[in-house]
CSV table of C-alpha atoms and ligand atoms in Angstrom, one decimal:
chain,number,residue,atom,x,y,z
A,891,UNK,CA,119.5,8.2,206.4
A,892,UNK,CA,122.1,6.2,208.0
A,893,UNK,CA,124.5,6.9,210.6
A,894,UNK,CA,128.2,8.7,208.9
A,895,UNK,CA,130.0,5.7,210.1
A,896,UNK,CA,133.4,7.1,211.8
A,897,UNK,CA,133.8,10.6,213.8
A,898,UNK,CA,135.6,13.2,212.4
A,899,UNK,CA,138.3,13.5,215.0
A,900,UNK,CA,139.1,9.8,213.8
A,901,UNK,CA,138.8,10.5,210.4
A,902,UNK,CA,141.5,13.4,210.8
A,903,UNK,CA,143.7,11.6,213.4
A,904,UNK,CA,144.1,8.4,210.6
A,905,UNK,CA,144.5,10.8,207.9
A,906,UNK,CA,148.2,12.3,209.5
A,907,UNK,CA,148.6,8.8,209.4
A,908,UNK,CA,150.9,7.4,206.8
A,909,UNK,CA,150.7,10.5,204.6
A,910,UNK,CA,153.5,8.7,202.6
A,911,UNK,CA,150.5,6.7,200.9
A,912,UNK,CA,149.0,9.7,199.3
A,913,UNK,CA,145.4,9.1,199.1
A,914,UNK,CA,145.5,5.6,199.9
A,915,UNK,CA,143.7,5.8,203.1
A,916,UNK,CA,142.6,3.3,206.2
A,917,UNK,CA,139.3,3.4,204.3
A,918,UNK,CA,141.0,1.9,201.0
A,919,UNK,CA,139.0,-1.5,201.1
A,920,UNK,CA,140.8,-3.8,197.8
A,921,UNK,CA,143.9,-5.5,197.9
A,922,UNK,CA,146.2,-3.1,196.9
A,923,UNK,CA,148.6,-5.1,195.5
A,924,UNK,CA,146.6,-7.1,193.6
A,925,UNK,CA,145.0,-3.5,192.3
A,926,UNK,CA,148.4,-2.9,190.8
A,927,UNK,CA,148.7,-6.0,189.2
A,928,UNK,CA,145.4,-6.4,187.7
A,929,UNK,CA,146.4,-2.2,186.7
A,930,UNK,CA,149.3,-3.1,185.1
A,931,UNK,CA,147.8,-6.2,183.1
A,932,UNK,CA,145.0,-4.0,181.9
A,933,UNK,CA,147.7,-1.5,181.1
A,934,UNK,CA,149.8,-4.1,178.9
A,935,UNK,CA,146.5,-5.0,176.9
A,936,UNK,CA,146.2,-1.3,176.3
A,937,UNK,CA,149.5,-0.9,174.9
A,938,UNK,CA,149.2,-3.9,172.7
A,939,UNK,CA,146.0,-3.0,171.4
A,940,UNK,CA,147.0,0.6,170.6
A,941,UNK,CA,150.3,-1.1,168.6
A,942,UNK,CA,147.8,-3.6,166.7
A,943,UNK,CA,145.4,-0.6,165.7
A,944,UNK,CA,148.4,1.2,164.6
A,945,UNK,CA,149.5,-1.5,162.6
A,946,UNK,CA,146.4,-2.0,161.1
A,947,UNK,CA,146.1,1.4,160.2
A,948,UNK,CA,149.4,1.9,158.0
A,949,UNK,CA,148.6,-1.5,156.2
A,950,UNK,CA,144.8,-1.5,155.6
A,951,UNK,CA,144.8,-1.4,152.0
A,952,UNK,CA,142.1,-2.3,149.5
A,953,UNK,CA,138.4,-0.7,148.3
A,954,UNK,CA,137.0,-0.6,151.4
A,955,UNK,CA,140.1,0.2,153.3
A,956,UNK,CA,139.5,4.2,153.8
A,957,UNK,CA,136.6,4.7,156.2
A,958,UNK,CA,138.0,0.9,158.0
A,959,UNK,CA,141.7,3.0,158.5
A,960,UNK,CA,140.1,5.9,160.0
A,961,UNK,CA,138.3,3.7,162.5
A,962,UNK,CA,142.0,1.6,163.1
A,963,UNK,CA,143.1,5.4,163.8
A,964,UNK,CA,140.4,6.5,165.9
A,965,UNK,CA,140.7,3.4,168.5
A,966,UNK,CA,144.3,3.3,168.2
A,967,UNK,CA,144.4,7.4,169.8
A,968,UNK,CA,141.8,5.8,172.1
A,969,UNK,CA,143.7,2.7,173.6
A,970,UNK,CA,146.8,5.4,174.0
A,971,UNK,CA,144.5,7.2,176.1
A,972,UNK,CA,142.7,4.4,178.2
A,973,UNK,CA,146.9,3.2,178.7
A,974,UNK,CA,147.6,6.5,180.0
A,975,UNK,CA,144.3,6.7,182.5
A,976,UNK,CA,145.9,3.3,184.2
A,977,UNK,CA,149.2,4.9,184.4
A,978,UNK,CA,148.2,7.6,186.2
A,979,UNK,CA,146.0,5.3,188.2
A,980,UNK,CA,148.8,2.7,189.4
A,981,UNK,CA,151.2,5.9,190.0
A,982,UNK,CA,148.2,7.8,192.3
A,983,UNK,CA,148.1,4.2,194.5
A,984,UNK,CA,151.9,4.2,194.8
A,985,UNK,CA,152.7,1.7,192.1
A,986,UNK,CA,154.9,1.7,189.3
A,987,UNK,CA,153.5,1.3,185.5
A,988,UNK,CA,155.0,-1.2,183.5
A,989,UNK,CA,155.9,-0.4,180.0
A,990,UNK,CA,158.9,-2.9,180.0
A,991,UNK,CA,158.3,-4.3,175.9
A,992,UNK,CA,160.0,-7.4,176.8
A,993,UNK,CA,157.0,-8.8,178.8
A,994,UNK,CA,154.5,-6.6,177.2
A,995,UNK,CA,152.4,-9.2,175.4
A,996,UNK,CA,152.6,-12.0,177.9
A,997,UNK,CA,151.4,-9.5,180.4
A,998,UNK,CA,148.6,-8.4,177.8
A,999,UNK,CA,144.9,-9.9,178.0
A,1000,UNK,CA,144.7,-9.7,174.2
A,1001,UNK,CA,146.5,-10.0,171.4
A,1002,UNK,CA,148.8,-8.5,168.8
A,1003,UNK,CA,148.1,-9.3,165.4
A,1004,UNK,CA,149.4,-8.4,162.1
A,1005,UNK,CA,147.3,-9.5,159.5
A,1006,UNK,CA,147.6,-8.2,156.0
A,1007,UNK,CA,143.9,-8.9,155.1
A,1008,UNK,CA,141.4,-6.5,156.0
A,1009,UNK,CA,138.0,-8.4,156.7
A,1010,UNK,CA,140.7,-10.6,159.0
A,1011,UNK,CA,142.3,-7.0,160.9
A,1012,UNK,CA,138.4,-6.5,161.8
A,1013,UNK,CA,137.6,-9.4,162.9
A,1014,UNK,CA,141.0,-10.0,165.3
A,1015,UNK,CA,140.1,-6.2,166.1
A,1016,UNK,CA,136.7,-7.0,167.7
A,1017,UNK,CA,138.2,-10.7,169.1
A,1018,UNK,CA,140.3,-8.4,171.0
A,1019,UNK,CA,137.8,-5.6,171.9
A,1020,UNK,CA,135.7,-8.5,173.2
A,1021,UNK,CA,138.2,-10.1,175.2
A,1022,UNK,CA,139.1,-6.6,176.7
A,1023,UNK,CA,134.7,-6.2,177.3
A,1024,UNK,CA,135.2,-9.4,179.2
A,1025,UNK,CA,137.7,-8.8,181.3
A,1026,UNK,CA,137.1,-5.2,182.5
A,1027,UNK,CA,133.2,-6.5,183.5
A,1028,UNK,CA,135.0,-8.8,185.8
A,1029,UNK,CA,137.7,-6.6,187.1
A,1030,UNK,CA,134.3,-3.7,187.8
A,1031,UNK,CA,132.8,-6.7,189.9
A,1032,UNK,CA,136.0,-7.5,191.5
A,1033,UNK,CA,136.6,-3.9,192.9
A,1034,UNK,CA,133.0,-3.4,193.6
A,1035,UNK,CA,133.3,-0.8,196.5
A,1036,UNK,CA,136.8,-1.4,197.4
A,1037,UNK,CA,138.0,1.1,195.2
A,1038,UNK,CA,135.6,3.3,193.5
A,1039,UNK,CA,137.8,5.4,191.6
A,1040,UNK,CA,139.6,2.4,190.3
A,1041,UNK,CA,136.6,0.5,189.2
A,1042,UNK,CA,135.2,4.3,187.5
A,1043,UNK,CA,138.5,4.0,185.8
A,1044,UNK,CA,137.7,0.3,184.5
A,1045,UNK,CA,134.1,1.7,183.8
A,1046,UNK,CA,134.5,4.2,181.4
A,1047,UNK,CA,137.4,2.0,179.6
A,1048,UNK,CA,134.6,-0.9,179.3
A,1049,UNK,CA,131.8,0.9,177.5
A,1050,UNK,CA,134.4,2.7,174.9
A,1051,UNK,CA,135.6,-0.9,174.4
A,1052,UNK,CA,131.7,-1.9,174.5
A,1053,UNK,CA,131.5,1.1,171.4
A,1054,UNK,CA,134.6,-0.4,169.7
A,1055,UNK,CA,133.4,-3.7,169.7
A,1056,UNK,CA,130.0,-2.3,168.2
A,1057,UNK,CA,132.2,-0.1,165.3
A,1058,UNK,CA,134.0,-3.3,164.2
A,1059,UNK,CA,130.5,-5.3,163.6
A,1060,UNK,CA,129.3,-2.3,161.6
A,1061,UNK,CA,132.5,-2.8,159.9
A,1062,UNK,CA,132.0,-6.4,159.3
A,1063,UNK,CA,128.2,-6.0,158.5
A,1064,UNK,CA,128.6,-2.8,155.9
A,1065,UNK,CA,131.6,-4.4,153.6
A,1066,UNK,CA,130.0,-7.0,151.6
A,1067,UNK,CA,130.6,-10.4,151.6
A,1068,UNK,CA,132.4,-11.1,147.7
A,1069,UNK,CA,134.3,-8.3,147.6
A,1070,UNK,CA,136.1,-8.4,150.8
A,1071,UNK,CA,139.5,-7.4,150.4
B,1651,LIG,FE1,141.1,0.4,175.5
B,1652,LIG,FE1,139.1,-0.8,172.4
């Protein structure tokens, strides 16, 4: 087994260091601002895509509409969550979490939507779930060791949205074709 890299008296000597910074150490190895901003970005896309589930929700409508609502529910108490996670995240590294509405969806990777049609809700649904799959794999690649806790953040968002993704094609799959609506 390998050397422990740094001797304790060093390790405790940097630690009275800065205390200010909370646990953001000598031994914090991403750009810490660019953390934030790639936080709050992924915290924007949350927000929207917890608005577009709830929207969906109160206007799915139709014969196959019950089970599909549920599902709009069920993600929509989900992105709330994952939104939450990355504000206590950016808050932990000594940032501030952005909920300013004004600049919410620009600042989102994917989008609102308000479709009235429920095959099309699904399918903007899992557009968006994929886009947020796409971008979290990159953002756990980016941060690679730099910031562990960060990326397990990222981590556990990506395979909920990986589990969302894989609802909505059920979805898609189990309301048939001529009777969509
Ligand atoms: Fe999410
Ligand atoms: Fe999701």
């Amino acid at each position: 087994m390998a050397e422990f890299l740094t001797d304790i008296k060093t390790i405790r000597d940097r630690a009275r260091q800065q205390i200010d910074q909370g646990p953001v150490t000598d031994a914090y190895g991403a750009d810490l601002e660019r953390v934030l901003v790639v936080l709050n970005e992924a915290l924007a896309t949350e927000i929207v895509c917890t608005l577009r589930y709830k929207r969906h929700y109160y206007t799915a409508s139709g014969l196959y509409s019950e089970p599909v609502a549920a599902e709009f529910l069920e993600h929509a108490q989900e992105e709330q969550q994952h939104a939450d996670k990355l504000a206590e995240r950016i808050v932990q590294l000594g940032g501030e979490p952005d909920f300013n509405p004004d600049t919410l969806t620009s600042r989102s990777h994917a989008e609102y939507d308000a479709s009235t049609d429920l095959i099309e809700m699904i399918k903007e649904d899992l557009i968006a779930e994929r886009v947020a799959v796409a971008s979290y794999t990159e953002i756990v690649q980016w941060l690679g060791n730099g910031d562990v806790t960060t990326r397990r953040v990222f981590e556990e968002l990506l395979a909920q949205e990986e589990e969302h993704a894989d609802d909505l094609r059920g979805l898609l799959e189990r309301i048939p074709g001529d009777r969509r609506s």
